[in-house]
Tab-separated table of C-alpha atoms and ligand atoms in Angstrom:
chain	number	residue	atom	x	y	z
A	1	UNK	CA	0.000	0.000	0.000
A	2	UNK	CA	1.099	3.372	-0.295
A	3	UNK	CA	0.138	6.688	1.003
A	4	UNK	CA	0.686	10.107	0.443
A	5	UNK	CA	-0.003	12.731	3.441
A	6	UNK	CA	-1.654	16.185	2.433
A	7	UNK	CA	0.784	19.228	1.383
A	8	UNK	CA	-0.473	20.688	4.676
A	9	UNK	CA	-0.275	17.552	7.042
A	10	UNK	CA	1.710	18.084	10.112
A	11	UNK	CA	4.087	15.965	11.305
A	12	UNK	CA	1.993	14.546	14.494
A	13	UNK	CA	-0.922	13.237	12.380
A	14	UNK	CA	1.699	11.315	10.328
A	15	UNK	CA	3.083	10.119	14.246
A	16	UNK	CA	-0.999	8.721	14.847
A	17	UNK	CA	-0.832	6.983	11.237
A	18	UNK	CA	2.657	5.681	12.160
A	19	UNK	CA	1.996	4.662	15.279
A	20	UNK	CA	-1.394	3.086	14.249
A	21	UNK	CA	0.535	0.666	11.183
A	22	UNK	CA	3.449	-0.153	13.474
A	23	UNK	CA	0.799	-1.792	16.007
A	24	UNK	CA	-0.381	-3.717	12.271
A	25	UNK	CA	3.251	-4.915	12.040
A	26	UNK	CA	3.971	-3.128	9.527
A	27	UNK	CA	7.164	-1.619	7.629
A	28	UNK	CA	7.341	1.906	6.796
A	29	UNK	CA	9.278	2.509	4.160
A	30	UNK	CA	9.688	6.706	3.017
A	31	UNK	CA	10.077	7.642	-0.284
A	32	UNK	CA	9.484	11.321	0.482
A	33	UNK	CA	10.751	13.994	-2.282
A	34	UNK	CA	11.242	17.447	-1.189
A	35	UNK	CA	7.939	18.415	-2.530
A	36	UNK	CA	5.884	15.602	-1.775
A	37	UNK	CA	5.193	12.984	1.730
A	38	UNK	CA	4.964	9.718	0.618
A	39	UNK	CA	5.486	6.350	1.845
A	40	UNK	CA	5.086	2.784	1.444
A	41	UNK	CA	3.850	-0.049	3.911
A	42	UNK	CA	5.075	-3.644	3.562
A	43	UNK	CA	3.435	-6.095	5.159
A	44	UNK	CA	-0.123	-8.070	5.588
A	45	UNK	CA	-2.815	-5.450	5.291
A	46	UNK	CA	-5.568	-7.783	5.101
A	47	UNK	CA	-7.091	-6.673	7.816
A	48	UNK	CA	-8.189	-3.465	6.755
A	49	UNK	CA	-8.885	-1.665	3.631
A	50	UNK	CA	-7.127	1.262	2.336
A	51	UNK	CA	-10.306	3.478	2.325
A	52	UNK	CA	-10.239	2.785	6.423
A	53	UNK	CA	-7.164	4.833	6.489
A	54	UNK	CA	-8.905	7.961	5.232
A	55	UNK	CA	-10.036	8.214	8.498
A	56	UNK	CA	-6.954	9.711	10.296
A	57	UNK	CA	-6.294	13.271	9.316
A	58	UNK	CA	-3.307	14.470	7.316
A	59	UNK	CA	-4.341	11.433	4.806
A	60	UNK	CA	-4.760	12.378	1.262
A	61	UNK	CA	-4.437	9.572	-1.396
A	62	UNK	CA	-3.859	5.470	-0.344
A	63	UNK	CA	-3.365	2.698	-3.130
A	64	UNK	CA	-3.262	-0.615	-2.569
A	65	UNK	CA	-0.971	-2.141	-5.043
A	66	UNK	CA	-1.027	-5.863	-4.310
A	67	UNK	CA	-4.755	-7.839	-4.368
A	68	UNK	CA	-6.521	-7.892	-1.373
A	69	UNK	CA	-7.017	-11.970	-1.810
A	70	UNK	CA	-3.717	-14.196	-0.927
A	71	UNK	CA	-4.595	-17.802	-1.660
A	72	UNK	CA	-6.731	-17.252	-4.195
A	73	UNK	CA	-3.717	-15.164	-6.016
A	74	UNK	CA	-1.703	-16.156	-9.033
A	75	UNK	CA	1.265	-14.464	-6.959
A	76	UNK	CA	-0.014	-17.004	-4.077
A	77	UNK	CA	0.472	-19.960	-6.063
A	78	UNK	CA	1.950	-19.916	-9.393
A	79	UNK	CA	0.615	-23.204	-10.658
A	80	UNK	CA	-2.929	-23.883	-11.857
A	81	UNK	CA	-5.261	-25.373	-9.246
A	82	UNK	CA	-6.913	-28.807	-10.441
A	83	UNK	CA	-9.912	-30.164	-9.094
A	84	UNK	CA	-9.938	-33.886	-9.785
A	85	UNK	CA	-13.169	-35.498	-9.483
A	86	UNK	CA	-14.474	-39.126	-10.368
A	87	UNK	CA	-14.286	-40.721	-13.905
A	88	UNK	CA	-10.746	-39.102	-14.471
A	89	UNK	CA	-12.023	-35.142	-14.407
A	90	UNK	CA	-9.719	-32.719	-14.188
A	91	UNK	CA	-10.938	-29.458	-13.993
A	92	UNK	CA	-8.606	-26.541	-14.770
A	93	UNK	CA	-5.582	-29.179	-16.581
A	94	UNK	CA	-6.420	-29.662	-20.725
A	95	UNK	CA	-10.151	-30.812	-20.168
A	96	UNK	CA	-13.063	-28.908	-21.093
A	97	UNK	CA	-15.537	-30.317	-18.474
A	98	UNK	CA	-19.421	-30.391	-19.008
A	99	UNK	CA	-21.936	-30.196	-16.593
A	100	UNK	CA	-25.473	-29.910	-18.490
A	101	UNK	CA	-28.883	-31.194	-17.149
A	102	UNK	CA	-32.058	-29.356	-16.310
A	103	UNK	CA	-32.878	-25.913	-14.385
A	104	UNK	CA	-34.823	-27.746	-12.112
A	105	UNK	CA	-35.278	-30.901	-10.674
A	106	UNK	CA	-38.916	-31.542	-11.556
A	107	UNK	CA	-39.405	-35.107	-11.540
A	108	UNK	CA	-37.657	-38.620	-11.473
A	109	UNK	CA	-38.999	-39.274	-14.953
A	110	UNK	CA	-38.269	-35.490	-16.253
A	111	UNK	CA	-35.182	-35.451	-14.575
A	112	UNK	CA	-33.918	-39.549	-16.218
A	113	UNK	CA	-35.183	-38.121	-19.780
A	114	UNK	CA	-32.362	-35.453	-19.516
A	115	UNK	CA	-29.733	-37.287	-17.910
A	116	UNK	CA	-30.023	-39.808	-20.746
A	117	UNK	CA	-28.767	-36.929	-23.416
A	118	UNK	CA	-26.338	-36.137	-20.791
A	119	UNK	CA	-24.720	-39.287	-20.788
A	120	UNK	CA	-24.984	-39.794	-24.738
A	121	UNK	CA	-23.237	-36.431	-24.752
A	122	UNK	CA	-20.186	-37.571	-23.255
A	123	UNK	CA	-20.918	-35.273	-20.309
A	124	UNK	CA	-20.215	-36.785	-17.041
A	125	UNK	CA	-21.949	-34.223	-14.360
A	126	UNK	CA	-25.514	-33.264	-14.141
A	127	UNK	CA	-26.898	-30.342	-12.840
A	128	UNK	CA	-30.250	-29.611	-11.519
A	129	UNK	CA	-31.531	-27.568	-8.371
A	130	UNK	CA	-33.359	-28.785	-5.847
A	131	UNK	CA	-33.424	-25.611	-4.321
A	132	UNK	CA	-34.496	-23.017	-6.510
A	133	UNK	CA	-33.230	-19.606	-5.652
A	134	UNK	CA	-36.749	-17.780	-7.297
A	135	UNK	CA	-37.058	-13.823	-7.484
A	136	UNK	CA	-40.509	-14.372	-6.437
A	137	UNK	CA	-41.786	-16.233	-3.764
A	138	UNK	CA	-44.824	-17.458	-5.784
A	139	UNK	CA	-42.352	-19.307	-8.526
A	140	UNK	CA	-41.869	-22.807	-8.425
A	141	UNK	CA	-38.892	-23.180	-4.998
A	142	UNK	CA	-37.619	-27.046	-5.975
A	143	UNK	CA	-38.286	-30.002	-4.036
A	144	UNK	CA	-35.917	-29.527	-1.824
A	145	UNK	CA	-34.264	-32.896	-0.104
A	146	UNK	CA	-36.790	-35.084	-2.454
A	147	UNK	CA	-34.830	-33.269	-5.336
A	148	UNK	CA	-31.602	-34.349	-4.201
A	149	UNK	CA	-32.374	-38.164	-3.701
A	150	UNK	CA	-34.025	-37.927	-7.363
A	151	UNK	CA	-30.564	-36.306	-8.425
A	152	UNK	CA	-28.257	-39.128	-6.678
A	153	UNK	CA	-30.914	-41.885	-8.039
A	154	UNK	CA	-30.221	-41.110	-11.354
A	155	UNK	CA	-26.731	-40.180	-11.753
A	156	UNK	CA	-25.645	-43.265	-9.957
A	157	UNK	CA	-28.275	-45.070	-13.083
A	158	UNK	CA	-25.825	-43.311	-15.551
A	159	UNK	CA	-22.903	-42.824	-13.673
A	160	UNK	CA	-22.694	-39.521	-13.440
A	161	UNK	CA	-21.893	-36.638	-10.726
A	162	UNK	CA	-24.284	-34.231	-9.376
A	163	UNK	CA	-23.736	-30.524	-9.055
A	164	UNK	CA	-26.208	-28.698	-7.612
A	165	UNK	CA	-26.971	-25.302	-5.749
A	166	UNK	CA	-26.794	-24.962	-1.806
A	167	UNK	CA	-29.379	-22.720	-0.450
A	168	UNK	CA	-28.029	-22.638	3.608
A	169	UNK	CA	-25.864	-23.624	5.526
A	170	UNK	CA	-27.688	-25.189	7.838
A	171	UNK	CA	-28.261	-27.773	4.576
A	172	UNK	CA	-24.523	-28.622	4.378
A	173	UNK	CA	-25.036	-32.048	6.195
A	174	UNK	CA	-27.909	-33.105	3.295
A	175	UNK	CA	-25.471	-32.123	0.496
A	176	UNK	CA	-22.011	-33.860	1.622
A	177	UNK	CA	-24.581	-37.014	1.387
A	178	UNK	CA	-26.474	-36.498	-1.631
A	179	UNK	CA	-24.060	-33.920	-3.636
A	180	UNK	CA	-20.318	-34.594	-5.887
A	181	UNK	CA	-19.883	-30.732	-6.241
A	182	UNK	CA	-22.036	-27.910	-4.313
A	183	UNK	CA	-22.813	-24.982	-5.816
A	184	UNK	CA	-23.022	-21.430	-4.569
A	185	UNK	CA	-25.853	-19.558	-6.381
A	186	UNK	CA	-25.104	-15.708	-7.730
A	187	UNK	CA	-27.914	-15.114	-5.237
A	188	UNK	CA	-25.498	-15.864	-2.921
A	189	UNK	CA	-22.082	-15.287	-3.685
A	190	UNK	CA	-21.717	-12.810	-0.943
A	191	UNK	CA	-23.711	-14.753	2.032
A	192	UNK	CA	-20.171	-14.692	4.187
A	193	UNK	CA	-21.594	-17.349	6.797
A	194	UNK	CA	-22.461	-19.508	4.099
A	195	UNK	CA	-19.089	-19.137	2.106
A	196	UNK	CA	-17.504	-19.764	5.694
A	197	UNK	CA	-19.525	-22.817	6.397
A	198	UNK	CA	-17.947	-24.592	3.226
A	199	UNK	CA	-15.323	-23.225	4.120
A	200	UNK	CA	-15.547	-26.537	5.833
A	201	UNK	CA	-16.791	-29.093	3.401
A	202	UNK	CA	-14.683	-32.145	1.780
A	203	UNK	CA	-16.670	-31.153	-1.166
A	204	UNK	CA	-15.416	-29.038	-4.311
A	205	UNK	CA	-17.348	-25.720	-4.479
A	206	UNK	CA	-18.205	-24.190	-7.668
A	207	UNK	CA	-18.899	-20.165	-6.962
A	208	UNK	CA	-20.555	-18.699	-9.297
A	209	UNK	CA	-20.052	-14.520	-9.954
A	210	UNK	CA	-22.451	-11.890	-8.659
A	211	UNK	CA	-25.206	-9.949	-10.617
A	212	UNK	CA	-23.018	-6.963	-10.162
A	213	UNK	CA	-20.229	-8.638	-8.472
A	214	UNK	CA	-16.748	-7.204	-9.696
A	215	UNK	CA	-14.139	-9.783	-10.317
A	216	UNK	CA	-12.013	-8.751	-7.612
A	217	UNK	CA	-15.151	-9.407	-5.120
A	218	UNK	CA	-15.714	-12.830	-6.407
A	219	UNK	CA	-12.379	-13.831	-5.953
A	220	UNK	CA	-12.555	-12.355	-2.271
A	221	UNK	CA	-15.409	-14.680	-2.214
A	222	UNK	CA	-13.429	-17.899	-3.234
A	223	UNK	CA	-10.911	-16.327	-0.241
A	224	UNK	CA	-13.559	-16.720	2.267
A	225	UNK	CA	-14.038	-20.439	1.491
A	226	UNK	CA	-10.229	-20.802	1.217
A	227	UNK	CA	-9.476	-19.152	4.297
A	228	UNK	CA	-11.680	-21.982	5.947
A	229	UNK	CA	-9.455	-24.534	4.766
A	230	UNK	CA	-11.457	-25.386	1.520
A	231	UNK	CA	-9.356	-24.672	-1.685
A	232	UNK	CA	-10.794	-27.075	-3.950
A	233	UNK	CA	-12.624	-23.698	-5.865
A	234	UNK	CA	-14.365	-23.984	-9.274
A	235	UNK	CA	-15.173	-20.179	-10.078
A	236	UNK	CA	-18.475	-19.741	-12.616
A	237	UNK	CA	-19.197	-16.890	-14.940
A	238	UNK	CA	-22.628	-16.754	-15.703
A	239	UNK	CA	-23.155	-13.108	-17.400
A	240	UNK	CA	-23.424	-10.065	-15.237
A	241	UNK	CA	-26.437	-7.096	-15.060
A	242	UNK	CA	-25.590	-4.147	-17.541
A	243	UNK	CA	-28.113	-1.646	-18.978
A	244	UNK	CA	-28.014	-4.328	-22.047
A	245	UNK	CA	-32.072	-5.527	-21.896
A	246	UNK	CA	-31.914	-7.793	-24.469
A	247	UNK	CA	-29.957	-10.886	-22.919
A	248	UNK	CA	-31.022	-11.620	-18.976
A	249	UNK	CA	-27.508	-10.858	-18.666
A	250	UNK	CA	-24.471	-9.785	-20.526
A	251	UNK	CA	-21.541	-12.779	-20.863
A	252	UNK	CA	-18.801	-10.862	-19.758
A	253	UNK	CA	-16.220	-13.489	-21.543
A	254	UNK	CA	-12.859	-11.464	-20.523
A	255	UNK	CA	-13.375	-12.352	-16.828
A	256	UNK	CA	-11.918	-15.803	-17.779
A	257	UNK	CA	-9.022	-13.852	-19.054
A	258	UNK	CA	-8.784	-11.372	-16.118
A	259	UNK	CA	-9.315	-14.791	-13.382
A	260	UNK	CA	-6.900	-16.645	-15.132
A	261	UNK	CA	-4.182	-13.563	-14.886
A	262	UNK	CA	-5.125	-13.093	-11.215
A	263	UNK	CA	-5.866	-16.551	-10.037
A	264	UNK	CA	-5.116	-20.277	-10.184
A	265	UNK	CA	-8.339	-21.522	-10.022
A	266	UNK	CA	-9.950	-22.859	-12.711
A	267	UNK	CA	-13.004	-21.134	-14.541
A	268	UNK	CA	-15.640	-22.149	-15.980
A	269	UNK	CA	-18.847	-20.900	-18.049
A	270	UNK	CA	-23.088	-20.309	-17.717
A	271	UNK	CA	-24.049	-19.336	-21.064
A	272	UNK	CA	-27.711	-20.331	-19.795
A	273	UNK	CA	-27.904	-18.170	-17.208
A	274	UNK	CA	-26.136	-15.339	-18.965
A	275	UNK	CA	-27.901	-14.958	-22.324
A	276	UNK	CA	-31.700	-15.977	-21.448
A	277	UNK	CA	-32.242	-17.356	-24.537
A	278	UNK	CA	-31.485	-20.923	-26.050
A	279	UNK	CA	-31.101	-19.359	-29.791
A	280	UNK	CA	-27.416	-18.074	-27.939
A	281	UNK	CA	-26.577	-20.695	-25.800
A	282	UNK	CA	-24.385	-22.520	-28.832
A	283	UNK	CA	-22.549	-19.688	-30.223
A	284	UNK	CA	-21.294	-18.500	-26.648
A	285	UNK	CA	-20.497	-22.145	-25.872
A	286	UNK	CA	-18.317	-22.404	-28.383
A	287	UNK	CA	-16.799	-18.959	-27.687
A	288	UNK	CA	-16.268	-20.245	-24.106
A	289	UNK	CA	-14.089	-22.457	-25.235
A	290	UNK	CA	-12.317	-20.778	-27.431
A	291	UNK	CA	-11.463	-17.954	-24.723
A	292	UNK	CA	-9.994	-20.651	-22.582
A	293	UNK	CA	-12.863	-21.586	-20.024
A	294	UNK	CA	-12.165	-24.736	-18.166
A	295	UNK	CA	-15.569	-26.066	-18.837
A	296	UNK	CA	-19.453	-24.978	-19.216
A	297	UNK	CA	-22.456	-25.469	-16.928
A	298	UNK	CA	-25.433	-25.780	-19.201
A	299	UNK	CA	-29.499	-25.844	-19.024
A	300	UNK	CA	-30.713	-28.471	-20.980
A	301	UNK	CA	-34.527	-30.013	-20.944
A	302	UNK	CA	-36.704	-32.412	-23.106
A	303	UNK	CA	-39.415	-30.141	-23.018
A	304	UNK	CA	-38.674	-26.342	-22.292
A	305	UNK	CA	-41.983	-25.231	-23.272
A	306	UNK	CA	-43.390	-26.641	-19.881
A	307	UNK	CA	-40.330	-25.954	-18.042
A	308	UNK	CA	-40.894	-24.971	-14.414
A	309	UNK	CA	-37.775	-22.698	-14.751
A	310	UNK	CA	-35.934	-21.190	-17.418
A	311	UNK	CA	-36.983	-23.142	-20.210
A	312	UNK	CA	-36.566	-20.231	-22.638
A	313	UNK	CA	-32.761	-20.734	-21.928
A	314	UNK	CA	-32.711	-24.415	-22.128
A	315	UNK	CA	-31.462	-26.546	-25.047
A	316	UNK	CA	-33.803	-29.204	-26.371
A	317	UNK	CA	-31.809	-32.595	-26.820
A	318	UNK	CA	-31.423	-32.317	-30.580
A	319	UNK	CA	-29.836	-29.171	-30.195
A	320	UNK	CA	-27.508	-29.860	-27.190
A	321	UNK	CA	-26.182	-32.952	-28.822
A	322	UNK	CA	-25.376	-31.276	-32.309
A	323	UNK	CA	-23.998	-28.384	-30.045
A	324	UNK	CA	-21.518	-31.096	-27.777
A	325	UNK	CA	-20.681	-32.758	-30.959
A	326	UNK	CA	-19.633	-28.849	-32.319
A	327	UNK	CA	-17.422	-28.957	-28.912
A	328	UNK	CA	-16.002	-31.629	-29.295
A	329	UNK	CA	-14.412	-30.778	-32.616
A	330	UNK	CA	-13.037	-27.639	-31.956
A	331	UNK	CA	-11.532	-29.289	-28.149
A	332	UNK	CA	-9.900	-31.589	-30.494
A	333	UNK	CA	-8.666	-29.050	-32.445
A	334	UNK	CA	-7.030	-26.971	-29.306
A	335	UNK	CA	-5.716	-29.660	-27.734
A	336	UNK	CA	-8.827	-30.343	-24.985
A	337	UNK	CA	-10.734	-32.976	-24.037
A	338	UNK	CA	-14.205	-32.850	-24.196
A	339	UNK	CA	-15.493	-34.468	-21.304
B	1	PEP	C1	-28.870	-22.034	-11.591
B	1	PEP	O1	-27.756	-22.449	-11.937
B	1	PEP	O2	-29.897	-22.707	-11.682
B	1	PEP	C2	-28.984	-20.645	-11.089
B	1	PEP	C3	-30.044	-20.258	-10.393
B	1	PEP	O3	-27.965	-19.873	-11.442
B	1	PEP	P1	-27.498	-18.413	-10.938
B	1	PEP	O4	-27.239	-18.540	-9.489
B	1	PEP	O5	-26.290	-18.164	-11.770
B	1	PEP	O6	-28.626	-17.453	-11.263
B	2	MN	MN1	-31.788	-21.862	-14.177
């Protein structure tokens, strides 16, 4: 961090500052000109943010100039994290890892029907909520711990995983039993006790990003789980809220780039949740890819018309299959794995 005092600042409210960072234990280092009070601090400021300093007088200007995360930092950990899972995944190596299935988990029969295409898609994780995260209250809210049972019953029919969304934490017992990977809902990206409570789990997390969460915040996010001894981190980009109306949300694909120059963890893609609409979902697949995703988390349903969620975002079986087959070839062609 560094900080420059005001031309008028007097030399005892740079003593209180001083005083105040020393009992952080922290360096001071001066780099003063004759014109100009300015001086580093070296040290862990994680405590506090530079805008807290503003409070003592004398202060004018403090920039941080390392990343407020640690472990979740490329500078942390040079290498790229790797989550291995079951059936040889390894997510955030030279795979591109798929994880398509349903919105919801309405049914055993709907949710079989899916997992079916799943499976002849060469996709080995399905994903389906049980509990739906629904901007109103009067929507359709999942069926809950019936919806996970139906989600174990049938991946274990096509051996598959399960990824689906955590609502509580007072739900964490449920999921370690029923659940491969948990997911953290945008909804929810900044509930702290919740991010500290699997913080906890033996599970793999996958976080997805904010509405209007920066990328900086997310990654603070992913630091709150690490921090709890968790570090087995999947991060999720699944489109952001702009002034854009046309898409639900707008894919904002250069967040891949921007975690994958400040982070090791590996990143992956909601083109569902991002564009809204299932006419999009194939092109910004494909782009997903291209831009060096780890892998894509996908809405897919035999019958979106009578969807109880977001069936104007999910791909009809016809289409998903021609669009993995589309994946496939161009995986091949960088060097991935589709799998
Ligand atoms: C979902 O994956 O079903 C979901 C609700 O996603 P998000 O949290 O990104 O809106
Ligand atoms: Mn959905």
């Amino acid at each position: 961090m560094i900080i420059k005092m005001k031309k008028d600042s007097t030399k005892k409210q740079y003593q209180k500052l001083a005083e105040f960072l020393k009992s952080k234990n922290l360096e001071i280092r001066d780099v003063s000109s004759e014109f100009v009070h300015i001086f580093g601090i070296i040290g862990d400021t994680s405590s506090f943010e530079p805008v807290d300093l503003y409070a003592f007088e004398g202060v004018d200007e403090v920039t941080r100039v390392s990343t407020p995360f640690k472990k979740a930092s490329r500078s942390f950990k040079k290498e790229d994290t790797v989550i291995k899972l079951e059936h040889g995944i390894e997510i955030g190596k030279d795979q591109f890892v798929m994880m398509s299935g349903p919105c919801s988990v309405e049914s055993y029969e709907q949710l079989r029907t899916v997992a079916k295409v799943v499976k002849q898609s060469g996709a080995h994780i399905l994903r389906g909520g049980a509990y739906k995260p629904r901007t109103s209250p009067y929507a359709f809210q999942g069926l809950g711990e019936e919806g996970l049972q139906i989600l174990r019953k049938v991946a274990d029919e096509f051996e598959l995983l399960v990824v689906t969304e955590i609502p509580s934490s007072d739900l964490l017992p449920l999921f370690e039993k029923y659940v491969d990977v948990i997911q953290v809902g945008a909804r929810n990206m900044q509930n702290f006790e919740l991010l500290k409570t699997l913080g906890k789990s033996t599970k793999p997390i996958l976080l997805k990003r904010g509405l209007s969460a920066t990328v900086e915040e997310w990654l603070m996010s992913a630091e709150y789980i690490m921090s709890g001894g968790n570090e087995e981190i999947i991060l999720c980009e699944r489109g952001i809220r702009t002034f854009e109306k046309y898409t639900r949300n707008t894919l904002d694909i250069s967040s891949v780039l921007t975690v994958k120059e400040l982070s090791h963890l590996p990143v992956i893609i909601d083109p569902s949740h991002a564009a809204g609409r299932w006419s999009m979902i194939e092109k910004l697949s494909l782009a997903s890819l291209a831009v060096g995703a780890d892998g894509l988390i996908v809405e897919v349903h035999h019958d979106p018309e009578h969807a109880l969620s977001d069936g104007a975002q999910s791909l009809k079986p016809k289409k998903y299959l021609q669009m993995t087959d589309e994946l496939k070839a161009m995986a091949k062609l960088l060097g991935k794995t589709f799998i």
